[in-house]
Coordinates of C-alpha atoms in Angstrom, one line a residue:
Chain B
M1 CA 70.3 -63.1 47.2
K2 CA 73.7 -64.0 48.7
K3 CA 76.5 -65.2 46.5
E4 CA 76.6 -68.6 48.1
V5 CA 73.2 -69.5 46.8
T6 CA 73.3 -72.1 44.0
I7 CA 70.7 -71.7 41.2
I8 CA 69.5 -75.1 39.7
I9 CA 68.0 -75.0 36.3
A10 CA 66.0 -78.2 35.6
E11 CA 65.3 -77.9 31.8
D12 CA 65.4 -80.4 29.0
D13 CA 65.7 -77.8 26.2
K14 CA 69.4 -77.0 26.0
G15 CA 68.6 -73.7 24.1
H16 CA 66.3 -72.6 26.8
A17 CA 68.7 -73.5 29.6
T18 CA 71.5 -71.5 27.9
L19 CA 69.2 -68.5 27.3
I20 CA 68.0 -68.6 31.0
E21 CA 71.6 -68.7 32.3
K22 CA 72.9 -66.0 29.9
N23 CA 70.1 -63.6 30.8
L24 CA 70.2 -64.1 34.5
K25 CA 73.9 -63.2 34.3
R26 CA 73.0 -60.1 32.2
A27 CA 70.6 -59.0 35.0
G28 CA 73.5 -59.1 37.4
I29 CA 73.3 -62.6 38.9
S30 CA 76.8 -63.9 39.5
N31 CA 75.8 -67.0 41.5
N32 CA 76.9 -70.5 40.7
I33 CA 74.3 -72.1 38.2
L34 CA 73.8 -75.8 37.7
H35 CA 71.9 -77.3 34.9
F36 CA 70.1 -80.7 34.9
K37 CA 68.4 -82.0 31.7
D38 CA 65.6 -84.1 33.3
G39 CA 63.7 -84.6 36.5
Q40 CA 65.6 -87.8 37.5
E41 CA 69.0 -86.0 37.4
T42 CA 67.5 -83.1 39.4
L43 CA 66.1 -85.5 42.1
N44 CA 69.4 -87.5 42.2
F45 CA 71.2 -84.2 42.9
L46 CA 68.8 -83.0 45.6
F47 CA 68.2 -86.3 47.3
R48 CA 71.9 -87.4 46.8
H49 CA 71.0 -90.6 44.9
G50 CA 73.0 -92.3 42.2
K51 CA 76.5 -91.5 40.9
G52 CA 76.1 -88.0 39.6
P53 CA 76.8 -84.8 41.5
H54 CA 75.1 -84.4 44.9
R55 CA 74.0 -81.2 46.7
K56 CA 76.1 -80.0 49.7
N57 CA 74.9 -80.0 53.2
N58 CA 74.0 -76.7 54.8
Y59 CA 73.9 -74.7 51.6
P60 CA 71.2 -72.5 50.1
Y61 CA 69.7 -73.7 46.8
L62 CA 67.0 -72.2 44.5
L63 CA 65.3 -74.4 41.8
L64 CA 64.0 -73.1 38.5
L65 CA 61.8 -76.0 37.3
D66 CA 60.4 -76.9 33.9
I67 CA 57.3 -79.1 33.8
K68 CA 57.6 -81.2 30.6
M69 CA 60.8 -83.2 31.0
P70 CA 61.9 -86.7 30.2
K71 CA 62.0 -89.6 32.8
V72 CA 60.4 -87.6 35.7
D73 CA 58.4 -84.5 35.0
G74 CA 58.6 -81.2 36.9
I75 CA 55.3 -81.7 38.9
E76 CA 56.7 -85.0 40.3
V77 CA 60.0 -83.3 41.2
L78 CA 58.0 -80.5 43.0
R79 CA 55.9 -83.1 44.8
Q80 CA 58.9 -85.0 46.1
V81 CA 60.8 -81.8 47.1
K82 CA 57.8 -80.4 49.0
Q83 CA 57.2 -83.7 50.8
D84 CA 60.7 -83.8 52.2
N85 CA 61.2 -82.3 55.6
E86 CA 64.3 -80.3 54.7
L87 CA 64.0 -79.7 50.9
C88 CA 60.5 -78.3 51.5
K89 CA 62.1 -75.0 52.5
M90 CA 63.6 -74.6 49.1
M91 CA 62.2 -71.8 46.9
V92 CA 60.9 -73.5 43.7
I93 CA 60.0 -71.3 40.7
M94 CA 58.1 -73.1 37.9
L95 CA 59.5 -71.9 34.6
T96 CA 57.5 -73.5 31.8
T97 CA 55.7 -73.1 28.5
T98 CA 52.5 -74.5 30.0
D99 CA 49.9 -71.9 30.8
D100 CA 47.0 -74.3 31.5
P101 CA 45.2 -72.9 34.6
R102 CA 44.7 -76.5 36.0
E103 CA 48.5 -77.0 35.9
I104 CA 49.2 -73.6 37.5
D105 CA 46.6 -74.4 40.2
E106 CA 48.2 -77.9 40.9
C107 CA 51.7 -76.5 41.2
Y108 CA 50.6 -73.9 43.7
K109 CA 48.7 -76.5 45.7
I110 CA 51.7 -78.7 45.9
G111 CA 53.7 -75.7 47.1
C112 CA 55.6 -74.0 44.3
S113 CA 56.7 -70.5 45.3
S114 CA 56.0 -68.9 42.0
Y115 CA 55.0 -69.8 38.4
I116 CA 56.4 -68.1 35.3
T117 CA 55.2 -68.9 31.8
K118 CA 58.0 -68.7 29.2
P119 CA 56.9 -66.3 26.5
V120 CA 57.1 -67.8 23.0
D121 CA 58.5 -64.5 21.5
Y122 CA 62.3 -64.4 21.9
D123 CA 62.5 -60.8 23.0
K124 CA 59.8 -61.3 25.6
F125 CA 61.5 -64.4 26.8
V126 CA 64.7 -62.5 27.3
E127 CA 62.9 -59.7 29.1
A128 CA 61.1 -62.1 31.4
I129 CA 64.3 -63.8 32.5
R130 CA 65.9 -60.4 33.0
Q131 CA 63.0 -59.4 35.3
L132 CA 63.3 -62.7 37.1
G133 CA 67.1 -62.0 37.6
L134 CA 66.4 -58.5 39.0
F135 CA 63.9 -60.0 41.5
L136 CA 66.3 -62.8 42.5
L137 CA 68.9 -60.1 43.4
V138 CA 66.6 -58.9 46.2
V139 CA 65.2 -62.1 47.6
E140 CA 66.6 -64.1 50.6
I141 CA 67.1 -67.9 50.3
P142 CA 67.4 -70.3 53.2
K143 CA 70.0 -73.0 53.7
I144 CA 68.9 -76.6 53.3
D145 CA 70.5 -78.6 56.0
G146 CA 70.5 -81.9 57.9
E147 CA 71.4 -85.4 56.7
L148 CA 68.8 -87.1 54.6
Chain S
M1 CA 46.0 -59.7 34.7
K2 CA 45.8 -55.9 34.2
P3 CA 47.2 -53.8 37.0
K4 CA 43.8 -52.1 37.5
D5 CA 42.3 -55.4 38.7
V6 CA 44.9 -55.9 41.4
S7 CA 44.4 -55.6 45.1
I8 CA 47.2 -55.7 47.6
L9 CA 47.2 -56.1 51.4
L10 CA 50.1 -54.4 53.1
V11 CA 50.6 -55.6 56.7
E12 CA 53.0 -53.0 58.2
D13 CA 53.1 -51.0 61.4
N14 CA 55.9 -48.5 60.5
P15 CA 54.4 -45.3 59.0
D16 CA 57.5 -44.5 57.0
D17 CA 57.6 -47.9 55.4
I18 CA 53.9 -47.7 54.6
E19 CA 54.4 -44.4 52.9
L20 CA 57.4 -45.6 50.9
T21 CA 55.7 -48.8 49.8
L22 CA 52.5 -47.0 48.7
K23 CA 54.6 -44.5 46.8
A24 CA 56.5 -47.2 45.0
F25 CA 53.3 -49.0 44.0
T26 CA 51.4 -46.0 42.9
K27 CA 54.3 -44.5 41.0
H28 CA 54.5 -47.6 38.8
N29 CA 50.7 -48.0 38.6
L30 CA 51.1 -51.6 39.9
A31 CA 47.8 -51.8 41.8
N32 CA 44.7 -49.8 42.3
V33 CA 43.6 -51.1 45.6
I34 CA 46.1 -51.2 48.5
N35 CA 44.7 -52.0 51.9
V36 CA 46.9 -51.4 54.9
A37 CA 46.7 -53.4 58.1
R38 CA 48.8 -52.0 61.0
D39 CA 48.9 -55.1 63.1
G40 CA 48.6 -58.8 62.8
E41 CA 45.1 -59.0 64.2
E42 CA 43.8 -56.4 61.8
A43 CA 45.4 -58.4 58.9
L44 CA 43.7 -61.6 60.0
N45 CA 40.4 -59.8 60.2
I46 CA 40.7 -58.5 56.7
I47 CA 41.9 -61.8 55.2
F48 CA 39.3 -63.9 56.9
Q49 CA 36.5 -61.4 56.9
G50 CA 34.1 -63.5 54.9
G51 CA 34.4 -66.4 57.3
E52 CA 33.1 -69.8 56.1
E53 CA 30.7 -68.1 53.6
D54 CA 33.6 -66.4 51.7
T55 CA 33.7 -67.2 48.0
G56 CA 37.3 -66.2 47.8
E57 CA 36.6 -63.3 45.4
N58 CA 37.5 -60.6 47.9
V59 CA 40.9 -62.0 48.8
P60 CA 43.9 -59.9 48.0
D61 CA 46.1 -60.8 45.0
L62 CA 49.3 -60.3 47.0
I63 CA 50.1 -59.9 50.7
L64 CA 53.1 -58.0 51.8
L65 CA 53.9 -59.0 55.3
D66 CA 56.1 -57.5 58.0
L67 CA 57.2 -59.9 60.7
K68 CA 57.5 -57.7 63.8
L69 CA 53.9 -56.6 64.4
P70 CA 51.8 -55.6 67.3
K71 CA 49.1 -58.0 68.8
V72 CA 49.8 -61.0 66.4
D73 CA 53.2 -61.3 64.8
G74 CA 53.9 -61.9 61.1
L75 CA 54.9 -65.5 61.4
E76 CA 51.6 -66.3 63.1
V77 CA 49.7 -64.4 60.4
L78 CA 51.6 -66.4 57.8
R79 CA 50.9 -69.7 59.6
Q80 CA 47.2 -69.0 59.5
I81 CA 47.1 -67.9 55.8
K82 CA 49.1 -71.0 54.7
G83 CA 47.2 -73.3 57.0
N84 CA 43.8 -72.6 55.6
T85 CA 42.7 -74.1 52.3
K86 CA 40.7 -70.9 51.4
T87 CA 43.8 -68.7 51.7
Q88 CA 46.8 -70.9 51.3
L89 CA 47.3 -70.1 47.6
I90 CA 47.5 -66.3 48.0
P91 CA 51.1 -65.2 47.3
V92 CA 52.7 -63.9 50.5
V93 CA 55.9 -61.9 50.4
V94 CA 57.6 -61.2 53.7
L95 CA 59.2 -57.8 53.8
T96 CA 61.0 -57.4 57.0
S97 CA 64.0 -55.6 58.7
S98 CA 64.7 -58.9 60.6
R99 CA 68.2 -60.2 60.2
E100 CA 67.4 -63.4 62.1
E101 CA 68.2 -66.5 60.2
N102 CA 65.5 -68.3 62.1
D103 CA 62.8 -65.9 60.7
L104 CA 64.0 -66.7 57.2
V105 CA 64.0 -70.5 57.6
E106 CA 60.7 -70.5 59.5
S107 CA 59.0 -68.4 56.9
Y108 CA 59.9 -70.7 54.1
R109 CA 59.0 -73.7 56.2
L110 CA 55.5 -72.2 56.6
G111 CA 55.2 -71.7 52.9
V112 CA 56.1 -68.0 52.2
N113 CA 56.3 -67.3 48.5
S114 CA 59.4 -65.1 48.9
Y115 CA 61.3 -63.4 51.7
I116 CA 62.9 -60.0 51.3
R117 CA 65.0 -58.0 53.7
K118 CA 64.2 -54.2 53.9
P119 CA 67.3 -52.2 52.9
L120 CA 68.1 -49.5 55.4
D121 CA 68.5 -46.9 52.7
F122 CA 65.2 -45.2 51.6
E123 CA 66.0 -45.1 47.9
K124 CA 67.0 -48.8 47.9
F125 CA 63.9 -49.6 49.9
V126 CA 61.7 -48.1 47.1
E127 CA 63.7 -49.9 44.4
V128 CA 63.3 -53.3 46.1
V129 CA 59.5 -52.7 46.5
I130 CA 59.3 -51.8 42.8
Q131 CA 61.2 -55.0 41.8
L132 CA 59.0 -57.2 44.0
G133 CA 55.9 -55.5 42.6
L134 CA 56.9 -55.9 39.0
Y135 CA 57.8 -59.6 39.6
W136 CA 54.7 -60.6 41.6
L137 CA 52.1 -58.5 39.8
L138 CA 53.3 -58.6 36.2
L139 CA 55.7 -61.6 35.7
N140 CA 54.3 -64.2 38.0
E141 CA 51.2 -66.3 36.9
P142 CA 48.9 -66.0 39.9
P143 CA 47.0 -69.0 41.2
P144 CA 43.4 -69.1 39.7
K145 CA 41.0 -67.1 41.8
G146 CA 37.7 -68.2 43.2
R147 CA 38.9 -71.8 43.5
N148 CA 37.7 -74.6 45.8

């Protein structure tokens, strides 16, 4: 993954967000990481709505997306992203505690790239994020461009 | 999912890359069934062998797809996999030597699950294949099988 890729963590649990960021860095990820605490903030950034930060044009982004979040949940965020003509190219990895097969099935049908269940055990959680980081080091991410 | 239940379809025409990929997977005991298709047409025949009667039980758990292939190229294979409801949920990882930005963008637009550039160095190539294998076969929650 190129250094210019920005990783977005959409996660309402601050502890989880910190743990994810810390362990991605431990795996060797040195990319810029942004954190949004609910689905609405994430959509505002991606679709450039509202007053908060907006994504840049012609830059590569990768989204790590929780499902259970306030205001707008992760499945709705995924749906809106995959329906957009430009944002649909973005790699979206679901990172969630839900392991309900129906939920997994739905996310894949909407078009998530990958689905990771957060282990409940702390050490296993850390190891899962490290493994994710090692994988992200070798993957190529496209730029999202065009005016919306 | 236990590694012994896993089947992979490797779509690759370069004999050296086939050998290195098989070596990486068997060394880490990541899959017990690895089918190799040496061109795009052969890949499509394997993937769609059951025709309309296919229950989906024989589909591979993971497809590793090169882009520059004889007869039918990789992007067309990807288009057909992701355009068919019976096969669209199978995780497809493009593994290519292409440095073309357009191949990267088009692959994600078609719904590739991840896109990886082959390192030129042999040892790095094996390392990358191991990382993608560990990620896709052990960490990722696969879509439920035998659906629809």
